[in-house]
Coordinates of C-alpha atoms and ligand atoms in Angstrom, one line a residue:
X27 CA 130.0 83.6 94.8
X28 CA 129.6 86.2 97.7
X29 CA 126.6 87.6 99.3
X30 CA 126.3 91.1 100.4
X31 CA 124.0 93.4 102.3
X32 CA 122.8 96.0 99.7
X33 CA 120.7 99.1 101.0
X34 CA 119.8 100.5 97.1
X35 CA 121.0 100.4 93.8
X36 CA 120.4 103.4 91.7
X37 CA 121.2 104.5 87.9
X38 CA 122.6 107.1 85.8
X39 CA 124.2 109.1 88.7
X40 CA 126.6 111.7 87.0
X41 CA 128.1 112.9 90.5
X42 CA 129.7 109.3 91.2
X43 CA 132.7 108.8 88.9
X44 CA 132.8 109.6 85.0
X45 CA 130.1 109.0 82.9
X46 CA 126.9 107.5 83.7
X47 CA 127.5 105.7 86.9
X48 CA 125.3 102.8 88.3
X49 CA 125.9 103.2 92.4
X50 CA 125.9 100.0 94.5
X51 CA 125.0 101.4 98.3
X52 CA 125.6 99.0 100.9
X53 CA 124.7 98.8 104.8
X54 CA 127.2 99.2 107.1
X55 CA 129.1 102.2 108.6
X56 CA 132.3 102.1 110.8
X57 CA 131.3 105.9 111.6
X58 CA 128.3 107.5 112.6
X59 CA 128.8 111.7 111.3
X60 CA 126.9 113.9 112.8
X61 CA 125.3 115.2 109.6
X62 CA 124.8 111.8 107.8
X63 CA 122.4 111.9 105.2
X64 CA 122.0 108.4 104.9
X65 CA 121.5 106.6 108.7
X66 CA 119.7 103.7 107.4
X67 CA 123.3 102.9 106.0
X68 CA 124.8 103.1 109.5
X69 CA 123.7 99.6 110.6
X70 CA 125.6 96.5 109.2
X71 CA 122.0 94.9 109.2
X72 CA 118.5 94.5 107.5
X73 CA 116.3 97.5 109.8
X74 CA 112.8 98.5 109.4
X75 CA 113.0 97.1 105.9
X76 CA 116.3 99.0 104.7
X77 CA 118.7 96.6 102.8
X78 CA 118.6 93.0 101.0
X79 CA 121.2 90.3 100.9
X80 CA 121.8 89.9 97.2
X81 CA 124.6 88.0 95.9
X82 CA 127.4 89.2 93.4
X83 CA 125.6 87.8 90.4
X84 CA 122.7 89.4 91.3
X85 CA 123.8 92.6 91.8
X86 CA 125.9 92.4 87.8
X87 CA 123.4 91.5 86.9
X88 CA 122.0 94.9 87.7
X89 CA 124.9 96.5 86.8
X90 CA 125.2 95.4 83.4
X91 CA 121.9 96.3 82.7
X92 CA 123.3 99.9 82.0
X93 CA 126.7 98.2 79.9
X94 CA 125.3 100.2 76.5
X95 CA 125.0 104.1 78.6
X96 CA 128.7 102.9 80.4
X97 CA 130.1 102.3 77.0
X98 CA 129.0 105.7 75.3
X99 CA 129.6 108.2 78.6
X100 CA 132.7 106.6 79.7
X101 CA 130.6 105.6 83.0
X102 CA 130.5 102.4 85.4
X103 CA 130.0 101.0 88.9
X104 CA 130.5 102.8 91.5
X105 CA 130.3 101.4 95.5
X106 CA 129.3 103.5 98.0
X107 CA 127.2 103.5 101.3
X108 CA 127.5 103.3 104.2
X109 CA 131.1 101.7 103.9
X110 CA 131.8 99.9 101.3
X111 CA 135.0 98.3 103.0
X112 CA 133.3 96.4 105.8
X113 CA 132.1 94.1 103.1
X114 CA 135.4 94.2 101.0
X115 CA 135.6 90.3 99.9
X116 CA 132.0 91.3 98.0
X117 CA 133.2 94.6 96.9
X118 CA 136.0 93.0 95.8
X119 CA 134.3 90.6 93.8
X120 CA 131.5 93.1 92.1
X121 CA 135.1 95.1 90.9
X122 CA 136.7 92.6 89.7
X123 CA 134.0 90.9 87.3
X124 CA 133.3 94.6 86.0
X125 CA 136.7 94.6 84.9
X126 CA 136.5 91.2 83.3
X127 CA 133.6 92.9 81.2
X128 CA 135.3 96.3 81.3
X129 CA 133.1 98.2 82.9
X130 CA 134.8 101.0 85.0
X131 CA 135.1 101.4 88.6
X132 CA 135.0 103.6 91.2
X133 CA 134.7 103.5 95.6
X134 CA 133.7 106.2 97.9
X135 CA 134.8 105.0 101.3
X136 CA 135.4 106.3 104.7
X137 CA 138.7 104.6 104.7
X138 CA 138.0 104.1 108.2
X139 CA 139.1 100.3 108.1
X140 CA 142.2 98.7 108.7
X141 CA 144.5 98.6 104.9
X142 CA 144.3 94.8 104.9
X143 CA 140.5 95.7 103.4
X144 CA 141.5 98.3 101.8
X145 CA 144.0 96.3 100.0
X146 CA 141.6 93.9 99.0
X147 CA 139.6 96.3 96.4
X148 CA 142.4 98.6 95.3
X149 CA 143.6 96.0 92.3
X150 CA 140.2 96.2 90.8
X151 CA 139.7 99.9 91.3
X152 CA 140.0 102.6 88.7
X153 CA 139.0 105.7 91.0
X154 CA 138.7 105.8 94.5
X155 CA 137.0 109.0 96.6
X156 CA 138.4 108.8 99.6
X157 CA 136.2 110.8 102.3
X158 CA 138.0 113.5 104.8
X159 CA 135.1 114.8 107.3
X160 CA 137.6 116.6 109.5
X161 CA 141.8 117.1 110.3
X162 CA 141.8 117.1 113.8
X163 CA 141.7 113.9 115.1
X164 CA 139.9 115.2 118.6
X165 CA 137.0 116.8 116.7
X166 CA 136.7 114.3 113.9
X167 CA 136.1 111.5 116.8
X168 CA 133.5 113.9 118.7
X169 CA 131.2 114.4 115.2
X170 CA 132.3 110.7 113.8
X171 CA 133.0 108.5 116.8
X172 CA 136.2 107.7 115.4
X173 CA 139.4 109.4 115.2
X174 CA 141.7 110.2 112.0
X175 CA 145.1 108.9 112.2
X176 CA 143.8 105.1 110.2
X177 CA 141.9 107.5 107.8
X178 CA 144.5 109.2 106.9
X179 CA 147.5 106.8 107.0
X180 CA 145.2 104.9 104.5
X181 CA 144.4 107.9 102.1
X182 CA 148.6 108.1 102.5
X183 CA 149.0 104.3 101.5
X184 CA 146.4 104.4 98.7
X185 CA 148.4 107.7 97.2
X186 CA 151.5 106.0 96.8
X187 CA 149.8 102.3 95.6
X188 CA 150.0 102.9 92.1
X189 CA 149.9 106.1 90.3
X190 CA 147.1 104.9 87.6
X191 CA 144.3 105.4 90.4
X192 CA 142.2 108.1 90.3
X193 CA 142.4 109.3 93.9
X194 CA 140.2 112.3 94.5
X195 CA 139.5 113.5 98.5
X196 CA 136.0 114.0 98.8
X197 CA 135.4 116.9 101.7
X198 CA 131.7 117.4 103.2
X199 CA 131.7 121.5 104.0
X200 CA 129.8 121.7 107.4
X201 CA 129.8 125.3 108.4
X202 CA 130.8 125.5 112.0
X203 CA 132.5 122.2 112.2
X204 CA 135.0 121.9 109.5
X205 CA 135.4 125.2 107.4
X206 CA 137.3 127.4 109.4
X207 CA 140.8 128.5 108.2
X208 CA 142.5 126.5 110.8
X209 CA 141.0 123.1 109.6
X210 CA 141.2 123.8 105.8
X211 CA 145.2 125.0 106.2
X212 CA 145.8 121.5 108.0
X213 CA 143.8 120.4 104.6
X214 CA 145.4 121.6 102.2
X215 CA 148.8 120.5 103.7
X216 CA 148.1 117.2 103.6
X217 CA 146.6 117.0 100.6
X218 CA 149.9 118.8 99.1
X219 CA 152.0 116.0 100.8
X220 CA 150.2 113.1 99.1
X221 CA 152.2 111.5 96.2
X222 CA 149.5 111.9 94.3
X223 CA 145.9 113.5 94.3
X224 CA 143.6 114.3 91.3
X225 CA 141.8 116.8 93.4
X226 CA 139.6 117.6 96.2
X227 CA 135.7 117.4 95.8
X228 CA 134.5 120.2 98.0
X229 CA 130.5 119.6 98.5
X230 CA 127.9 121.5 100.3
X231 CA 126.4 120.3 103.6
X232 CA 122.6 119.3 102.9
X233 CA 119.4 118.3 105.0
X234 CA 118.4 115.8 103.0
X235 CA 118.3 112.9 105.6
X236 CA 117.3 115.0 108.3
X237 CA 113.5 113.0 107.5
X238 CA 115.0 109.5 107.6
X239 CA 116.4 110.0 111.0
X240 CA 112.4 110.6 112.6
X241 CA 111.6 107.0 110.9
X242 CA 114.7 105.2 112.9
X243 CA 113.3 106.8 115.6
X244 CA 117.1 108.7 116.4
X245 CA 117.8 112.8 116.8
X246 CA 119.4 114.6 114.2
X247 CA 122.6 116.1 115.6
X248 CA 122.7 119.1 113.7
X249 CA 119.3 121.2 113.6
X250 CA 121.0 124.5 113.6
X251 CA 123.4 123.8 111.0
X252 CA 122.6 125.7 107.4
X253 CA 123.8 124.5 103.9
X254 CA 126.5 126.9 102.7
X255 CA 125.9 129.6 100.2
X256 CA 127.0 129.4 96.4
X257 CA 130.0 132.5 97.8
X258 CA 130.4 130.6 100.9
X259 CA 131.5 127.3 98.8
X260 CA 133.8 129.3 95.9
X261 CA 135.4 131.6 98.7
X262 CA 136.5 128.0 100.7
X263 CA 137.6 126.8 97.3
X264 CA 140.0 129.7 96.3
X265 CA 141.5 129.2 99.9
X266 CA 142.0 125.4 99.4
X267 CA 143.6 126.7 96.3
X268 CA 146.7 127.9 97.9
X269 CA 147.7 124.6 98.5
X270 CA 146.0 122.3 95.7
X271 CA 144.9 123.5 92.5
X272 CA 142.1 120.9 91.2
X273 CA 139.5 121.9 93.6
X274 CA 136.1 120.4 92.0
Ligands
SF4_321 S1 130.9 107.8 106.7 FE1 129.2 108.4 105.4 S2 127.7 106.8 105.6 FE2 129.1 106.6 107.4 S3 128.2 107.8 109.0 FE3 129.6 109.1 107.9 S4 128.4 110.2 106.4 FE4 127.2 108.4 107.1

């Protein structure tokens, strides 16, 4: 049995995966975006009382706790974080003894790891959102601290692994940064030249961590930066929509 470094468990997400999803965060980050709304995932250790070690059991046991609202919404586990990946021998575990109880499952990663982790989970995975911050590899390693090209040669692998996972693209709309016409183009094209891709989840910048980062003591990056109107969002969308049509 593993141990892993959780930040927070929470229940009865509906934004995480179908159904009723418990989500498993955990601590750890191989980027640090700009715009994070969660930095107390960013470090791979226990700070200023953010994350617990908890092994595998402990965190089913958790999970199962919700087994009866998975069972009538179609829900499950999802793992999130931080990035799940740089604890993928756990991740893999919690995945695969939901399966063995049939509990659904779902990863949003960074997919900023090398696809030997990757690899590890995708067996036991039933949807993974796979997270693109930005297409230019210059400007995604200025606001992420890491270039692409990994990102998406692993977004490319996991297409063409097996046709039964639910791959969705998650895309984080931060007005200034990653919205113009140039970037969402580049977008869209490579999300058309995936072998397979159950859509795109544009979603709205928000401020929401913009509090947490005063408690670690670190500067926000983005003070200027607004959330996106409601027109802002479904004008974007009918653009992306040139090139892939489930845009959610
Ligand atoms: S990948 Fe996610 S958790 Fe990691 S720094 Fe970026 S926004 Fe934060």
């Amino acid at each position: 049995m593993r141990s892993g470094i959780v930040l927070r468990i929470e229940k009865s997400s509906l934004h995480d995966g179908d159904g009723l999803r418990t989500v498993v965060f955990l601590k750890g980050c191989s980027l640090h975006c700009s715009w994070c709304s969660t930095p107390e995932s960013q470090s791979p250790v226990i700070e200023q009382g953010y994350g617990k070690i908890m092994t595998s059991e402990q965190v089913m046991q958790e999970v199962t706790k919700d087994e009866v609202f998975f069972f009538h919404s179609g829900g499950g586990l999802t793992v999130s974080g931080g990035e799940p990946l740089l604890q993928a021998d756990f991740v893999a575990e919690l995945l695969q003894e939901s399966h063995h109880r049939s509990i659904n499952t779902a990863m949003e990663s960074s997919m900023c790891l090398h696809f030997d982790e990757v690899i590890k989970v995708l067996p036991h995975l039933d949807t993974l959102f796979a997270d693109i911050k930005h297409m230019d590899a210059n400007k995604h390693k200025d606001y992420c601290g890491k270039d692409n090209t990994m990102i998406l040669d692993n977004i490319r692998r996991a297409a063409a692994w097996k046709s039964s996972l639910k791959l969705i693209a998650r895309v984080p709309l931060i007005p200034g940064v990653n919205d113009d016409d140039e970037n969402m183009r580049s977008l869209g094209e490579f999300c058309a030249s995936l072998q397979h891709l159950d859509g795109v989840e544009l979603l709205p910048y928000h401020r929401l961590g913009v509090g947490t980062y005063a408690k670690l003591g670190r500067r926000y990056l983005l003070p200027t930066v607004k959330t996106p109107s409601a027109e802002v969002m479904i004008e974007r969308k009918m653009f992306l929509r040139q090139y892939i049509d489930n845009i959610i």
